[in-house]
Tab-separated table of N, CA and C in Angstrom:
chain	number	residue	atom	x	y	z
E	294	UNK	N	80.720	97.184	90.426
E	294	UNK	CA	81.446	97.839	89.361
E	294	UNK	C	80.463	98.166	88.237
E	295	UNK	N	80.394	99.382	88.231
E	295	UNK	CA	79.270	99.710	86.872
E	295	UNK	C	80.343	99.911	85.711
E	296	UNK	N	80.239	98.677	84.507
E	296	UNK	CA	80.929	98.632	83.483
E	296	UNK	C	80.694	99.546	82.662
E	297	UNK	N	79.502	100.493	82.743
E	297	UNK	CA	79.218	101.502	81.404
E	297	UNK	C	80.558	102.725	81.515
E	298	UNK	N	80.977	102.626	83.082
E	298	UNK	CA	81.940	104.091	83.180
E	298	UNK	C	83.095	103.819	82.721
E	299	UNK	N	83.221	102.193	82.194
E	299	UNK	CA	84.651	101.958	81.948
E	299	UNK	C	85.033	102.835	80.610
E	300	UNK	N	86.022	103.177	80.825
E	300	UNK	CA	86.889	104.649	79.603
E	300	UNK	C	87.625	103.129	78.477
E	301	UNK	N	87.002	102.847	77.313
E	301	UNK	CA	87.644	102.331	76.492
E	301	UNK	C	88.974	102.844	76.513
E	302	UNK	N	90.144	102.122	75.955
E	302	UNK	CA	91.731	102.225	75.624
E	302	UNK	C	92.524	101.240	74.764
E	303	UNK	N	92.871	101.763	73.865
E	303	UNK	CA	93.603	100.991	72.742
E	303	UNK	C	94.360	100.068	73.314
E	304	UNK	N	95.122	98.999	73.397
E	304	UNK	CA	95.714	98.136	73.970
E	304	UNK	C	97.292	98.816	74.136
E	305	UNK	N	97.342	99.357	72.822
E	305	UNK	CA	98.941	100.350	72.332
E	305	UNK	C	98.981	101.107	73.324
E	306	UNK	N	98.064	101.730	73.950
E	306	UNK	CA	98.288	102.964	75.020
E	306	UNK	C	98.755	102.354	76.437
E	307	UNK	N	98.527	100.775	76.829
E	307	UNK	CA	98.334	100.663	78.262
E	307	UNK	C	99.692	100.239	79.140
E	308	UNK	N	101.105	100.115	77.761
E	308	UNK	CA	102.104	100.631	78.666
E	308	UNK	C	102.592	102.053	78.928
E	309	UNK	N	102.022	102.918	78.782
E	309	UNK	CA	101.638	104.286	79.294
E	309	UNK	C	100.955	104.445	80.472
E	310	UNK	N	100.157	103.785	80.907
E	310	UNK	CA	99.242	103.816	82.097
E	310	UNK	C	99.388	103.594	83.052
E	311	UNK	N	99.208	104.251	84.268
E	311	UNK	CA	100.040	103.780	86.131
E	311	UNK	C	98.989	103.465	86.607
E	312	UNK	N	99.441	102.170	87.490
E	312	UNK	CA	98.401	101.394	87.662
E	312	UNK	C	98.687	101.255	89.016
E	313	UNK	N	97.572	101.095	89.513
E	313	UNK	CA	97.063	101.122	90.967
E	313	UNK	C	98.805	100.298	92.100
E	314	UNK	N	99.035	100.697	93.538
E	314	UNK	CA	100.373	100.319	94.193
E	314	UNK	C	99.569	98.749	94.583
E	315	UNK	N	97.837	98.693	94.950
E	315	UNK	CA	97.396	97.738	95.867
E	315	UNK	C	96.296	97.041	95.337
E	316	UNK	N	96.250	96.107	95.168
E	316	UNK	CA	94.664	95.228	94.625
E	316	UNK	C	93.584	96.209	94.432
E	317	UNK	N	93.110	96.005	93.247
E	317	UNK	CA	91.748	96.595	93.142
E	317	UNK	C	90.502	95.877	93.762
E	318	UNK	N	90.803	94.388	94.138
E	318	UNK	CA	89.756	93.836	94.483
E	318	UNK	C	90.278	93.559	96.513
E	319	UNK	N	89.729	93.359	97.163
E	319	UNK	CA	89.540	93.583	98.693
E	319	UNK	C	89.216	92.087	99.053
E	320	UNK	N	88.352	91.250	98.255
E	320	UNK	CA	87.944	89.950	99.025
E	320	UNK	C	88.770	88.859	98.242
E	321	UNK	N	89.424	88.267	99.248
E	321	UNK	CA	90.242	86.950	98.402
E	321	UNK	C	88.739	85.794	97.366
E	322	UNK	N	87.746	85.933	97.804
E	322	UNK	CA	86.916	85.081	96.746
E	322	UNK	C	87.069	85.608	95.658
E	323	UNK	N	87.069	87.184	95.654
E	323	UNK	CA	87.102	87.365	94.110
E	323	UNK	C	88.006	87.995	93.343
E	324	UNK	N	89.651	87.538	94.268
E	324	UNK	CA	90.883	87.713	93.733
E	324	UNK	C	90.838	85.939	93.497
E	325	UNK	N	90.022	85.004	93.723
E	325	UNK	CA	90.581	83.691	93.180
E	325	UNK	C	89.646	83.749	91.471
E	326	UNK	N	88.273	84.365	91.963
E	326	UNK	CA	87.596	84.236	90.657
E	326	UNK	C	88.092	85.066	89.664
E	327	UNK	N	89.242	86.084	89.834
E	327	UNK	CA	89.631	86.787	89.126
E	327	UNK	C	90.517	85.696	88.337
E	328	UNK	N	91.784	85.164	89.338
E	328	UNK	CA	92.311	84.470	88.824
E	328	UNK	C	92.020	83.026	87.906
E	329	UNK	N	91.046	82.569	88.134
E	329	UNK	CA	90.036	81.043	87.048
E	329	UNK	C	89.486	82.117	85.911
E	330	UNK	N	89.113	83.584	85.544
E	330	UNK	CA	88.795	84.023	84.848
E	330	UNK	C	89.655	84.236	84.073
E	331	UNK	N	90.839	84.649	84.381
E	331	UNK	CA	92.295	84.952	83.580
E	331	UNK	C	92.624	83.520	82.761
E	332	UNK	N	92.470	82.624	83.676
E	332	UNK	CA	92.761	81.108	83.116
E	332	UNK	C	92.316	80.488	82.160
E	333	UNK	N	90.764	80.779	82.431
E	333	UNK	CA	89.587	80.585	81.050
E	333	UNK	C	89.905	81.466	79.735
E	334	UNK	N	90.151	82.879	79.800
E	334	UNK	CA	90.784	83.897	78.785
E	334	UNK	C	92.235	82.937	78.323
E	335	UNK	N	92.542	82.446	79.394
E	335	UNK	CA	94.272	82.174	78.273
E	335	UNK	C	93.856	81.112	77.377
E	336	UNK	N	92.860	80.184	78.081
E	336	UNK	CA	93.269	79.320	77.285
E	336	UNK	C	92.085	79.093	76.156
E	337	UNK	N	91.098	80.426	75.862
E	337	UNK	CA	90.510	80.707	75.044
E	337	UNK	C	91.608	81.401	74.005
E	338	UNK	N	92.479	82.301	74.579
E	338	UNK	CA	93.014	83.237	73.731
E	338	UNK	C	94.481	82.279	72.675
E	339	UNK	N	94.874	81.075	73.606
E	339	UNK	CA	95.731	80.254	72.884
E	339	UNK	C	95.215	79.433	71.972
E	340	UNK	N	94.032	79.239	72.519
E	340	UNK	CA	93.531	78.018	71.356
E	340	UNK	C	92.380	78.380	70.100
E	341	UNK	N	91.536	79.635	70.549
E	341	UNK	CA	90.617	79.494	69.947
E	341	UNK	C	91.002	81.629	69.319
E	342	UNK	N	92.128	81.693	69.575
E	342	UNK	CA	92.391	83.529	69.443
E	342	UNK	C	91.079	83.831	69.523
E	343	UNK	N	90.090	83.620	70.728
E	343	UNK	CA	89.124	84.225	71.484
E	343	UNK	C	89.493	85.755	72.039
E	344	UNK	N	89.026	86.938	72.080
E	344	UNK	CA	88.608	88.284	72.549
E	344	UNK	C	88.018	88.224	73.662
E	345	UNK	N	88.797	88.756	74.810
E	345	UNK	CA	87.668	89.107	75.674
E	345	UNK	C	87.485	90.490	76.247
E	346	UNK	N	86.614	91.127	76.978
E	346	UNK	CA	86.586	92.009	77.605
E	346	UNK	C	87.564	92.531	78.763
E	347	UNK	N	88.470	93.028	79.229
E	347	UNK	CA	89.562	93.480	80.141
E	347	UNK	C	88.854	94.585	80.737
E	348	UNK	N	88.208	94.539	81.967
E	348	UNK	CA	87.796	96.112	82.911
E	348	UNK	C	88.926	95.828	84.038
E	349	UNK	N	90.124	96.674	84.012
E	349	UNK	CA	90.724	97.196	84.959
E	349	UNK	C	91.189	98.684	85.004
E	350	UNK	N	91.722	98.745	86.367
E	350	UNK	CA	91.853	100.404	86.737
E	350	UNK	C	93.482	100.826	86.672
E	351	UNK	N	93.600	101.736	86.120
E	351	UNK	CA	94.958	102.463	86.462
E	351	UNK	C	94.697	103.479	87.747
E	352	UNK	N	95.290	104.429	87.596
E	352	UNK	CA	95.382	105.376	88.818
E	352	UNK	C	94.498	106.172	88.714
E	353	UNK	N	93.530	106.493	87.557
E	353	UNK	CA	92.532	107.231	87.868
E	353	UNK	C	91.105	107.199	87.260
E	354	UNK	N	91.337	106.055	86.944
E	354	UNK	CA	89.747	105.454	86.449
E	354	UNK	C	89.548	103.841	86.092
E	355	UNK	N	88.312	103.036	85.782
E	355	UNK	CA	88.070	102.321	85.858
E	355	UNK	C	87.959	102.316	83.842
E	356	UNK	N	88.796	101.290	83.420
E	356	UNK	CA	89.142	101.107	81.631
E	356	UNK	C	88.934	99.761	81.264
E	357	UNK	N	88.811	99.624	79.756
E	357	UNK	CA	88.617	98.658	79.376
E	357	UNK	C	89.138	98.600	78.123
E	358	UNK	N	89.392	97.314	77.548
E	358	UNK	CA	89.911	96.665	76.291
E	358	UNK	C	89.812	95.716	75.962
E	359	UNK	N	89.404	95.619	74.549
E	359	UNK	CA	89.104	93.959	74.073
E	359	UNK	C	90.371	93.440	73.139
E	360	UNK	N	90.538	92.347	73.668
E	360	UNK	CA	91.662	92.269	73.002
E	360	UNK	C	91.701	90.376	73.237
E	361	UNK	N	93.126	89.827	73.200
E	361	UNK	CA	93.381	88.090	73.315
E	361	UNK	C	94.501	88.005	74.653
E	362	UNK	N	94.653	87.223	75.488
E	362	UNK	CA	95.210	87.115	76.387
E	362	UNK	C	96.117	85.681	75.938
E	363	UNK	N	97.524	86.344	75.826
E	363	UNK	CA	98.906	85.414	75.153
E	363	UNK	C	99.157	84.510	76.449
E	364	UNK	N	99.519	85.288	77.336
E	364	UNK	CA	100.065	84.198	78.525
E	364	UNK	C	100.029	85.378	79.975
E	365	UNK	N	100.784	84.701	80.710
E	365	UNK	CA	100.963	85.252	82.156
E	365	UNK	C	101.544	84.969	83.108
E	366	UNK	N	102.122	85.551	83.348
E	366	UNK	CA	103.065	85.113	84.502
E	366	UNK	C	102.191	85.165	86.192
E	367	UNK	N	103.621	85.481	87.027
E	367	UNK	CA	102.798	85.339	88.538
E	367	UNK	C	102.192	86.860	89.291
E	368	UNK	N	102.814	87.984	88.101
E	368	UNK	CA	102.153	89.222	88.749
E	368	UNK	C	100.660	89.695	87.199
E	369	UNK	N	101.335	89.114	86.402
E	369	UNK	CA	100.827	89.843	85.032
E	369	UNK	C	100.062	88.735	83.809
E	370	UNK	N	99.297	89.677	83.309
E	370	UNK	CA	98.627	89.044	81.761
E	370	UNK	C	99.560	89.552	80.966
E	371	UNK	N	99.727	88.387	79.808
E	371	UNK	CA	100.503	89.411	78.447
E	371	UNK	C	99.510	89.309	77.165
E	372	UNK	N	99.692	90.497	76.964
E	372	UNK	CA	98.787	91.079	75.336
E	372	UNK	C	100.055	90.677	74.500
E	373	UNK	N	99.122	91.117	73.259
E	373	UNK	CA	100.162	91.187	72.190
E	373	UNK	C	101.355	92.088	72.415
E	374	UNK	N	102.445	91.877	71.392
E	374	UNK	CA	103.732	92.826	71.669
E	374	UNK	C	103.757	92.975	73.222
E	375	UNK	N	103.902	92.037	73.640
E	375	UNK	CA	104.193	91.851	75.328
E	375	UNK	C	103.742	93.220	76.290
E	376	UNK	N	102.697	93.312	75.771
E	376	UNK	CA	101.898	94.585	76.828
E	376	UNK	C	101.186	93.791	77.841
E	377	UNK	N	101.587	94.404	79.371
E	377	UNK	CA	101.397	93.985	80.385
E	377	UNK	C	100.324	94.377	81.176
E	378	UNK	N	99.664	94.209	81.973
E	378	UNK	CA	98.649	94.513	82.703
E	378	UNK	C	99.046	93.655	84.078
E	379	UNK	N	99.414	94.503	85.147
E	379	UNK	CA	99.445	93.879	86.255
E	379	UNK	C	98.065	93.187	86.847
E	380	UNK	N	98.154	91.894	87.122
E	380	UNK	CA	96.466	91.273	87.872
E	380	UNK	C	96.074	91.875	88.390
E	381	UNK	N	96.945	92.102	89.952
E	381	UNK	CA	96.129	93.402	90.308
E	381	UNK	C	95.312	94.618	90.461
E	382	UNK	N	95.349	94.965	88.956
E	382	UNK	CA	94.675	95.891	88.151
E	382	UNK	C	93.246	95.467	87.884
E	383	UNK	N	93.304	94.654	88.004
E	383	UNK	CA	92.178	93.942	86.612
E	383	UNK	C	90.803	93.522	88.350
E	384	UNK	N	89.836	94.139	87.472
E	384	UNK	CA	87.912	94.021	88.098
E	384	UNK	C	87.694	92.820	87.644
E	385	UNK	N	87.432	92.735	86.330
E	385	UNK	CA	86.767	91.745	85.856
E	385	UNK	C	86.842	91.253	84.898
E	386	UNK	N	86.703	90.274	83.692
E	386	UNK	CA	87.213	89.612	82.501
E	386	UNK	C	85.931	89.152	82.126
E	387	UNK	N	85.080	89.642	80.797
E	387	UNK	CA	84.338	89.731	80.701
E	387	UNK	C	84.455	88.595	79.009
E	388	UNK	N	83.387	87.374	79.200
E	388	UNK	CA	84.116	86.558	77.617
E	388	UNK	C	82.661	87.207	76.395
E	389	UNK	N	82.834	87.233	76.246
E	389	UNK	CA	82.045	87.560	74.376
E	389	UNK	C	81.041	86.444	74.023
């Protein structure tokens, strides 16, 4: 994943955005490291309102946003004002 092509996006815009029907990632190792990365973000973003980097894809490019990760359920991250990002979506979680 070359992070330079990621298209910055306001966090406000990304319930606007259609996001991929099928995993962006292909190998279960790094749909688990996706998932311990999400884990490390929450519980940076609950305790320490830590920022991190968000590179995932909608339907037609590879995006990014910095922002705090509130919580999550079993398909999704929640941003502020309960903006969602399906996991599935999401490359990589990048910490600061």
């Amino acid at each position: 994943m070359d992070r330079s092509s990621a298209i910055h996006v306001a966090k406000e815009l990304i319930p606007y955005l259609t996001f991929p029907d099928i995993d962006v990632l292909t190998s279960k190792n790094l749909m688990k490291e996706r998932d311990e990365e999400i884990k490390k973000a929450l519980l940076l973003g609950n305790g320490d309102h830590e920022k991190v980097r968000i590179y995932f894809e909608d339907k037609f490019s590879l995006k990014q946003v910095e922002t705090t990760i509130w919580g999550m359920t079993e398909k999704h991250i929640i941003l502020k004002k309960n903006t969602l990002i399906p996991k599935k979506a999401i490359r990589k979680i990048h910490f600061n």
